[in-house]
Tab-separated table of C-alpha atoms in Angstrom:
chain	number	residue	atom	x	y	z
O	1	UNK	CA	80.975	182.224	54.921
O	2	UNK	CA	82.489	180.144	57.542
O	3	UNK	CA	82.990	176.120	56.674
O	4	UNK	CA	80.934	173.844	59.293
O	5	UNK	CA	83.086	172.158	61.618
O	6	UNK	CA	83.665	168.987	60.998
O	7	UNK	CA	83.829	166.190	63.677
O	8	UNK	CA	86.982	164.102	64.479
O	9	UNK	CA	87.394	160.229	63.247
O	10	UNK	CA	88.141	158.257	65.764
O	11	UNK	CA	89.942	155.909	64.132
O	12	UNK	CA	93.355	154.217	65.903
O	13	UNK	CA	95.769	153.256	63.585
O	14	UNK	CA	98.087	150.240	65.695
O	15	UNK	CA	99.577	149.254	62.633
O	16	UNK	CA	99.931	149.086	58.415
O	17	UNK	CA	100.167	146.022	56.658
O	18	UNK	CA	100.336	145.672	52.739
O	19	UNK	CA	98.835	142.331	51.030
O	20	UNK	CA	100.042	141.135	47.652
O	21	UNK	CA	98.920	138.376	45.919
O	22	UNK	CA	101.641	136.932	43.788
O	23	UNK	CA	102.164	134.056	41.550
O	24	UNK	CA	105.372	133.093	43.363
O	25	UNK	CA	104.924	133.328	47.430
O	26	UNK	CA	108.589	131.646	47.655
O	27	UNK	CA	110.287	134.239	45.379
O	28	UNK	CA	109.144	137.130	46.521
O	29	UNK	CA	109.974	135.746	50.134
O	30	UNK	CA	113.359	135.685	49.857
O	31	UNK	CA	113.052	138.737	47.904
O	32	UNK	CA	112.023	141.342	51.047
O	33	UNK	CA	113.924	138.908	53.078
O	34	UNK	CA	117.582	139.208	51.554
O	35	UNK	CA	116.718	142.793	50.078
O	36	UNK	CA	114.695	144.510	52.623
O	37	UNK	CA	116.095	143.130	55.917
O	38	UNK	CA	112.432	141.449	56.387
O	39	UNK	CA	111.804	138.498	58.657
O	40	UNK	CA	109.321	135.939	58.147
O	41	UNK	CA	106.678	136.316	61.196
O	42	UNK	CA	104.447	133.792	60.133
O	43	UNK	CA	104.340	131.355	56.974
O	44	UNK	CA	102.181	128.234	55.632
O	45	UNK	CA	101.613	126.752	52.477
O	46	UNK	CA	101.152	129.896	49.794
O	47	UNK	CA	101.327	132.584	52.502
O	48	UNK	CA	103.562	134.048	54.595
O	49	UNK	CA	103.533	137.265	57.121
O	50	UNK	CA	106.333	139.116	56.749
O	51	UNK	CA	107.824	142.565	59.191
O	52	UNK	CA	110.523	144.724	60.404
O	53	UNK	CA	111.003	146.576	63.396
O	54	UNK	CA	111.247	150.154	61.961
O	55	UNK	CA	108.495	151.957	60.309
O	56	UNK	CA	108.270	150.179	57.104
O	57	UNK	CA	104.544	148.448	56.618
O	58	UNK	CA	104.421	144.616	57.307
O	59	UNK	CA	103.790	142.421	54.180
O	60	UNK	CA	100.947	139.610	53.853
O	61	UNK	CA	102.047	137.961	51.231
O	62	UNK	CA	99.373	135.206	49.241
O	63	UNK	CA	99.463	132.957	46.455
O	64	UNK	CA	97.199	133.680	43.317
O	65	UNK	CA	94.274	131.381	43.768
O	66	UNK	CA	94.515	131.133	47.415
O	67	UNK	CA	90.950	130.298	48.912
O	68	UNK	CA	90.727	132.633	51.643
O	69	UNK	CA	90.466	135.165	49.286
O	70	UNK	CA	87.241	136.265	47.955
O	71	UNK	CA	86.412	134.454	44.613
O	72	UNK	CA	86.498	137.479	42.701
O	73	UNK	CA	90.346	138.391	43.796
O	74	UNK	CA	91.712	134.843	43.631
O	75	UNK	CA	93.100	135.581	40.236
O	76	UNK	CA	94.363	139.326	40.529
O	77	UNK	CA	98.019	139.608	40.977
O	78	UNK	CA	99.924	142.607	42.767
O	79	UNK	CA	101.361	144.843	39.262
O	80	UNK	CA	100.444	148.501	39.169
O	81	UNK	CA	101.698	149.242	42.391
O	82	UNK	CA	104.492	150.993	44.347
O	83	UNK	CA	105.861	150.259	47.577
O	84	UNK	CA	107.746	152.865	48.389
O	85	UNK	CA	110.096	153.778	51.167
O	86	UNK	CA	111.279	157.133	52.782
O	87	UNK	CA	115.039	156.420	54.082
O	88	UNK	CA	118.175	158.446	54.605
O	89	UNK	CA	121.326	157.989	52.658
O	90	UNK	CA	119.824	156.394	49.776
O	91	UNK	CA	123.118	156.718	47.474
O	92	UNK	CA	124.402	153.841	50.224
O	93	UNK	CA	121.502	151.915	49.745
O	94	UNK	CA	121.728	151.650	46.273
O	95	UNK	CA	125.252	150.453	46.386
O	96	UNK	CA	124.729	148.114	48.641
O	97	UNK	CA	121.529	146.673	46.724
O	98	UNK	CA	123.689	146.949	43.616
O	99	UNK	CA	126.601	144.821	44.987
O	100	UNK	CA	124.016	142.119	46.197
O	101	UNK	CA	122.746	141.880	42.762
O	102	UNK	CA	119.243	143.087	43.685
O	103	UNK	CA	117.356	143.717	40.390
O	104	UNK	CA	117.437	147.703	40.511
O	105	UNK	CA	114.832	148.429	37.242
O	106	UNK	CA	115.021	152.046	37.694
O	107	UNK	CA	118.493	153.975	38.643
O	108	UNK	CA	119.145	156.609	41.273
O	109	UNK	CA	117.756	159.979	39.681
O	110	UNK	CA	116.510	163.562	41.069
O	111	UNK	CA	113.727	164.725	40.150
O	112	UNK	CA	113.341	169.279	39.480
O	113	UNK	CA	111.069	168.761	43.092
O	114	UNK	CA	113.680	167.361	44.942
O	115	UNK	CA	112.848	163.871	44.901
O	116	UNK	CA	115.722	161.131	44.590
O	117	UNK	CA	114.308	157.752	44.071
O	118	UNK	CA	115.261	154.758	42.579
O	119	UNK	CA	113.214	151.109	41.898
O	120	UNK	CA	113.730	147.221	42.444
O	121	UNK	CA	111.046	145.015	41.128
O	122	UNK	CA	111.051	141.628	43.017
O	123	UNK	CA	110.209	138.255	41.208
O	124	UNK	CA	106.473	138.734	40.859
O	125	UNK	CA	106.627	142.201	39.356
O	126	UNK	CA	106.246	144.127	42.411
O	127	UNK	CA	107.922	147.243	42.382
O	128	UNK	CA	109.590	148.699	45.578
O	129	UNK	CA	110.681	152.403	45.559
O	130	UNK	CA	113.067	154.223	47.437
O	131	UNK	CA	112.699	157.920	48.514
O	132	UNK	CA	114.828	160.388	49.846
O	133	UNK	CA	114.599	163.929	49.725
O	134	UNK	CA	116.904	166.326	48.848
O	135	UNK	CA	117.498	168.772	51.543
O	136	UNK	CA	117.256	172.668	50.640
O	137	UNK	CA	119.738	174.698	49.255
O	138	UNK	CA	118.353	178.066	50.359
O	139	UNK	CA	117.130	177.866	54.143
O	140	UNK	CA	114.666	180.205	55.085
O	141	UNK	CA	115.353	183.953	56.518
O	142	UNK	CA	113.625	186.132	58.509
O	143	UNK	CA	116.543	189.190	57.979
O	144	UNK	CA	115.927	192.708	57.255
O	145	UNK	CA	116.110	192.582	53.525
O	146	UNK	CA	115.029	188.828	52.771
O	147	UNK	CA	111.275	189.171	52.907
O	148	UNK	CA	108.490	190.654	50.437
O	149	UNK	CA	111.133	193.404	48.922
O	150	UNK	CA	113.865	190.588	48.312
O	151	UNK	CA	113.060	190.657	44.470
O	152	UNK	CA	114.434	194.389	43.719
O	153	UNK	CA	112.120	196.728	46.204
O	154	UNK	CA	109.163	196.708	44.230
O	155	UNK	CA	107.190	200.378	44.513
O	156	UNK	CA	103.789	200.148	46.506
O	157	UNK	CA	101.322	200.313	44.288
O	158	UNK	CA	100.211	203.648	42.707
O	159	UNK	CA	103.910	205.014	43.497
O	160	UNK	CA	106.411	205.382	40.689
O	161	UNK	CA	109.862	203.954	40.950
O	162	UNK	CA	112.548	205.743	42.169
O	163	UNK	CA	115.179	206.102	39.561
O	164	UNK	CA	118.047	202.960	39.350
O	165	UNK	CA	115.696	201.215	41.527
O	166	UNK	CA	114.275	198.486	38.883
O	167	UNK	CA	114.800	194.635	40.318
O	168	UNK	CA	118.903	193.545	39.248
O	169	UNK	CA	116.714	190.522	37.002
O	170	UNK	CA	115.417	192.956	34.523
O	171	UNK	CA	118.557	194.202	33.542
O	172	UNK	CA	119.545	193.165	29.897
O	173	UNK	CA	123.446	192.088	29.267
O	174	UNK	CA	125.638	194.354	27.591
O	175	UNK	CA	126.007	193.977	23.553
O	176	UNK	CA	128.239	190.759	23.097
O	177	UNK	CA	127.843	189.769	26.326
O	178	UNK	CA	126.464	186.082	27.011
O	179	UNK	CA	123.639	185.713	29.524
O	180	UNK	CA	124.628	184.614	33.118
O	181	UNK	CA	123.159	181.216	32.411
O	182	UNK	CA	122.680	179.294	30.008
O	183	UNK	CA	118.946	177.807	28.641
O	184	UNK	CA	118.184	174.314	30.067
O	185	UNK	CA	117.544	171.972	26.995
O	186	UNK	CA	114.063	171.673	25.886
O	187	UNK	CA	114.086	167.682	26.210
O	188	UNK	CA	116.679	164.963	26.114
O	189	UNK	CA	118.812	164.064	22.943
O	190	UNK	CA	120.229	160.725	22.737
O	191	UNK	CA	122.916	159.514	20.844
O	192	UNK	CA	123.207	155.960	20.966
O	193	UNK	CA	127.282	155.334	21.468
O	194	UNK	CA	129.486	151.874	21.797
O	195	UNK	CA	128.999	151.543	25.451
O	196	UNK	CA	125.523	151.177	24.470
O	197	UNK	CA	125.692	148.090	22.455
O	198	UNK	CA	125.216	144.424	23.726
O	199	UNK	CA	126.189	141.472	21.542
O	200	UNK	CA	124.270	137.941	22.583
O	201	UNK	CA	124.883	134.746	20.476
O	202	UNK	CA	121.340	135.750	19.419
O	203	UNK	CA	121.785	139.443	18.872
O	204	UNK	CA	123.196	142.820	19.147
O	205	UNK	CA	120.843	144.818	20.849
O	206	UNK	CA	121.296	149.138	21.278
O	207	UNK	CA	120.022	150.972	23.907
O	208	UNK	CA	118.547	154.055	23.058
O	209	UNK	CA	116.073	156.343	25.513
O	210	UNK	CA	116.332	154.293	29.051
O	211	UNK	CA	116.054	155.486	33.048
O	212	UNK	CA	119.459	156.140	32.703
O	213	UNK	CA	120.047	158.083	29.574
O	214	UNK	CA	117.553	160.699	29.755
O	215	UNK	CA	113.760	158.793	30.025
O	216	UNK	CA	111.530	158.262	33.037
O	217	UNK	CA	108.757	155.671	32.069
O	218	UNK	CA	110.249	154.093	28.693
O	219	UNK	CA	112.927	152.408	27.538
O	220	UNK	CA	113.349	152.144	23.492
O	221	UNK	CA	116.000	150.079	21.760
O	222	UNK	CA	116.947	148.188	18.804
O	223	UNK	CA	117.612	144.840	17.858
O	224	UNK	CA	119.847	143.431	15.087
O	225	UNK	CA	119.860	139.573	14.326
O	226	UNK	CA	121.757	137.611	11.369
O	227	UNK	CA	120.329	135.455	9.216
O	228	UNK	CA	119.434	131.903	11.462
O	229	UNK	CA	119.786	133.631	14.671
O	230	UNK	CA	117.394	132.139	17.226
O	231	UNK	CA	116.540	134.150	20.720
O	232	UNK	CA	115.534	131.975	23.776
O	233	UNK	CA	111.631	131.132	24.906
O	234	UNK	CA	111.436	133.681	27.753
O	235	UNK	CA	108.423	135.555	28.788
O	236	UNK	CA	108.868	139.676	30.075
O	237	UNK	CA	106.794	141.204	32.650
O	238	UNK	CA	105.993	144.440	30.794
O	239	UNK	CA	104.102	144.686	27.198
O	240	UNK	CA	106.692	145.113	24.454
O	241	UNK	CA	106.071	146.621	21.256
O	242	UNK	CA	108.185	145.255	18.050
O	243	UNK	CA	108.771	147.922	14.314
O	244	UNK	CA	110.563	145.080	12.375
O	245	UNK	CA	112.369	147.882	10.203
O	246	UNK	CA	114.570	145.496	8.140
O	247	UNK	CA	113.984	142.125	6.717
O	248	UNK	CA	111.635	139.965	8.388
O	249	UNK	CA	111.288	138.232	11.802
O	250	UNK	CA	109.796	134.939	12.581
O	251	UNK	CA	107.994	135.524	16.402
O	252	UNK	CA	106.311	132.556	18.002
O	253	UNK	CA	103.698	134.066	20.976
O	254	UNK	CA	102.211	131.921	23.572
O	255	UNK	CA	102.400	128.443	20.930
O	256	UNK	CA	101.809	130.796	17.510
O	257	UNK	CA	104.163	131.480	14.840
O	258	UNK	CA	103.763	134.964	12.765
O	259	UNK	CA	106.279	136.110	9.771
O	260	UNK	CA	106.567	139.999	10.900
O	261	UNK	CA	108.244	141.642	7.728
O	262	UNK	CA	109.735	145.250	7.562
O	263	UNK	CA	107.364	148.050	7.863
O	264	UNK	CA	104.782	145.943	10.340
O	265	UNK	CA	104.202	146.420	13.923
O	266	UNK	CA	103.249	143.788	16.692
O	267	UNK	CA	102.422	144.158	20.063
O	268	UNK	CA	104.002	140.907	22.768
O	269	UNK	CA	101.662	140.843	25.523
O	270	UNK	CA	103.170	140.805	29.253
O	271	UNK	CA	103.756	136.954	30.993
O	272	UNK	CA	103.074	135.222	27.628
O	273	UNK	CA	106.167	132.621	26.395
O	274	UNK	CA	107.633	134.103	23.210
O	275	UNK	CA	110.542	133.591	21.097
O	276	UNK	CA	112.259	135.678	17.392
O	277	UNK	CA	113.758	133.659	15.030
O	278	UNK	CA	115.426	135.194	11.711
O	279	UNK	CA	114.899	133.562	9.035
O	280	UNK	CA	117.368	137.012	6.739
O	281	UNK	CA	118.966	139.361	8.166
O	282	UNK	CA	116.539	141.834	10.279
O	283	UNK	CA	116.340	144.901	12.445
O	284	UNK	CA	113.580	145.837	14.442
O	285	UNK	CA	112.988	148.947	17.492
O	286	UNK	CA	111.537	147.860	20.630
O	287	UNK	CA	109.784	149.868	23.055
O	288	UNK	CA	108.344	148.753	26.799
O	289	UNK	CA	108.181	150.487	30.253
O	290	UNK	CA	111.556	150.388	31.956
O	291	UNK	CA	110.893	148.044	34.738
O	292	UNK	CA	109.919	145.076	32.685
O	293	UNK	CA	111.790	141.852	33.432
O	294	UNK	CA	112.316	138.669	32.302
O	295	UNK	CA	111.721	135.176	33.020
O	296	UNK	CA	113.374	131.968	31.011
O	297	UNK	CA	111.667	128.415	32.148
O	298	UNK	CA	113.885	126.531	33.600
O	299	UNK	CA	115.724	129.285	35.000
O	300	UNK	CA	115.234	130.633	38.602
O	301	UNK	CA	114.430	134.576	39.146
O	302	UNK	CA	114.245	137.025	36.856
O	303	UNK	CA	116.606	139.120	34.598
O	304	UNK	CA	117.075	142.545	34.327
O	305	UNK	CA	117.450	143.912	30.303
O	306	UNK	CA	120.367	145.743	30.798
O	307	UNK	CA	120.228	147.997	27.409
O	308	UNK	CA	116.923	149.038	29.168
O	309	UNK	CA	118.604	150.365	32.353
C-alpha cells in the first residue's frame, strides 16, 4: 500500500546559531577566538555573539545565571555536548592546534567507518570536534565483471555450479600454509611501558588504557605517592573514580577529609575542590572519561592530564 504524501515544511533556514551557557563567558571567548578563527560580533557584560564567515554555526555565548534566560535554565551549564566540525585536511589542523597549545582531550584517530576526528574541550567543558572523512579506497565500477557476479559467479538459483567455478574466497590454504591475512585482535592489550610514566613532586602517575593507547571513552591510570606526599587543591571537569590498592590515602572533597585505605573505592564528583594526601606509602587506579580537565584556583585555564591522553 502506497504511503500518503506528505506536505512540504516551509521552513527557511537564514542561519544556525549555537547558545551555551557557561560559567566563564571570558574564557571560552578567547577560546573560539584564538582556536577557531572566531570574531566577536557582539559582546556585553556575561554575553557575547560570536561568528565566522564560512559555514561553521555562530556562537551565543551566556553566563550561568544570566537573567534573560528563563528561570529554570539560569543554572544549566553547556557539558554533554559536541560541537563538531566537518573540515578538510584535518592532520594540519591538529598540528597547528597542537603547536598553539590548544587543549586537544582526544587525539587524531580513524574510526572502522571512516571517520577521523579528534576533540578540544575549551575552558568551560565544552567539547569541540573535528571531522573529516576518509575518502574511499575502492571507487565504484560499472565494468563488465564488477557488478552482482563480482564475488565468484554465483549459479542462478536452482542451477548447479559448473565445475572449478566456486568463489576464489572459499578456497582453503594448502597444509602448512598461513592464511593470506592475519586475524584482527579481539580488543586492545596494553602494556603500560616507561614512556608512560610521569613523576610530579606529588606523584608518579602511569597511564594505562587512554585515547591514545587503544580506548575511546576512558582513560584508566595509576597513581603512586610516598609517604607525606601532598597533591594540589584542584577541581577536574569529569567524575573520577579512586581503588586505593595499597596503603591508605587521606582525600579532602569539597571541605571534607576521608581516610580511604586499600581495598575501598570512592567516587570524586566533577567541579568539586579536592585534594590526596599520604599519610604511608599508597597506590591507587583511577578511572574518568578522557576529556576531563583540570582547574587549580589561582591558576588561569585549564590543564590537560597528560597520562590520560
Amino acid at each position: 500500500m502506497p504511503r500518503p504524501h506528505l506536505p512540504g515544511v516551509a521552513l527557511n533556514v537564514t542561519a544556525s546559531t549555537l547558545s551555551l551557557t557557561v560559567a566563564d563567558v571570558d574564557t571560552s571567548c578567547e577560546f573560539f577566538r584564538t582556536h577557531l578563527g572566531y570574531q566577536v560580533a557582539m559582546a556585553a557584560d556575561g554575553f557575547a555573539s560570536l561568528t565566522r564567515d564560512d559555514a561553521a554555526a555562530d556562537i551565543v555565548l551566556l553566563r550561568r545565571g544570566n537573567e534573560v534566560l528563563p528561570p529554570e535554565q539560569r543554572d544549566q551549564q553547556a557539558t554533554g555536548l559536541i560541537l563538531a566540525f566537518t573540515v578538510t585536511g584535518i592532520e594540519a589542523e591538529e598540528q597547528r592546534l597542537r603547536a598553539a597549545g590548544a587543549p586537544i582531550t582526544m587525539p587524531l584517530r580513524e574510526e572502522p567507518w571512516g571517520e577521523r576526528l579528534f576533540q578540544l574541550t575549551d575552558p568551560n567543558g565544552v567539547v569541540v570536534q573535528f571531522v573529516e572523512w576518509a575518502a574511499s579506497d575502492e571507487p565504484a565500477s560499472d565494468e563488465p565483471g564488477q557488478g552482482e557476479h563480482a564475488q565468484g559467479d554465483q549459479p542462478a538459483q536452482g542451477e548447479a555450479p559448473a565445475p572449478g567455478d566456486q568463489p576464489a574466497q572459499a578456497e582453503a590454504p594448502a597444509q602448512g600454509e598461513a592464511p593470506a591475512q592475519a586475524e584482527a585482535p579481539a580488543m586492545p592489550v596494553i602494556t603500560p611501558t616507561a614512556e608512560n610514566v610521569t613523576e610530579s613532586p606529588n606523584a608518579r602517575m602511569t597511564g594505562l588504557a587512554a585515547p591514545s593507547r587503544g580506548s575511546t571513552e576512558l582513560s584508566t591510570w595509576t597513581v603512586a605517592m610516598e609517604p607525606g606526599q601532598t597533591g594540589p587543591e584542584h577541581d577536574v571537569s569529569r567524575e573520577q573514580v579512586w581503588t586505593v590498592t595499597t596503603g591508605a590515602l587521606d582525600v579532602t572533597c569539597d571541605g571534607r577529609t576521608e581516610k580511604i585505605s586499600a581495598g575501598q573505592t570512592f567516587v570524586l564528583p566533577p567541579n568539586v575542590l579536592r585534594q590526596v594526601h599520604a599519610p604511608q606509602a599508597a597506590e591507587a587506579h583511577v578511572a574518568m572519561r578522557a576529556d576531563g580537565v583540570v582547574s587549580v584556583p589561582g591558576t588561569e585555564g585549564t590543564r590537560i592530564l597528560p597520562w590520560a591522553q
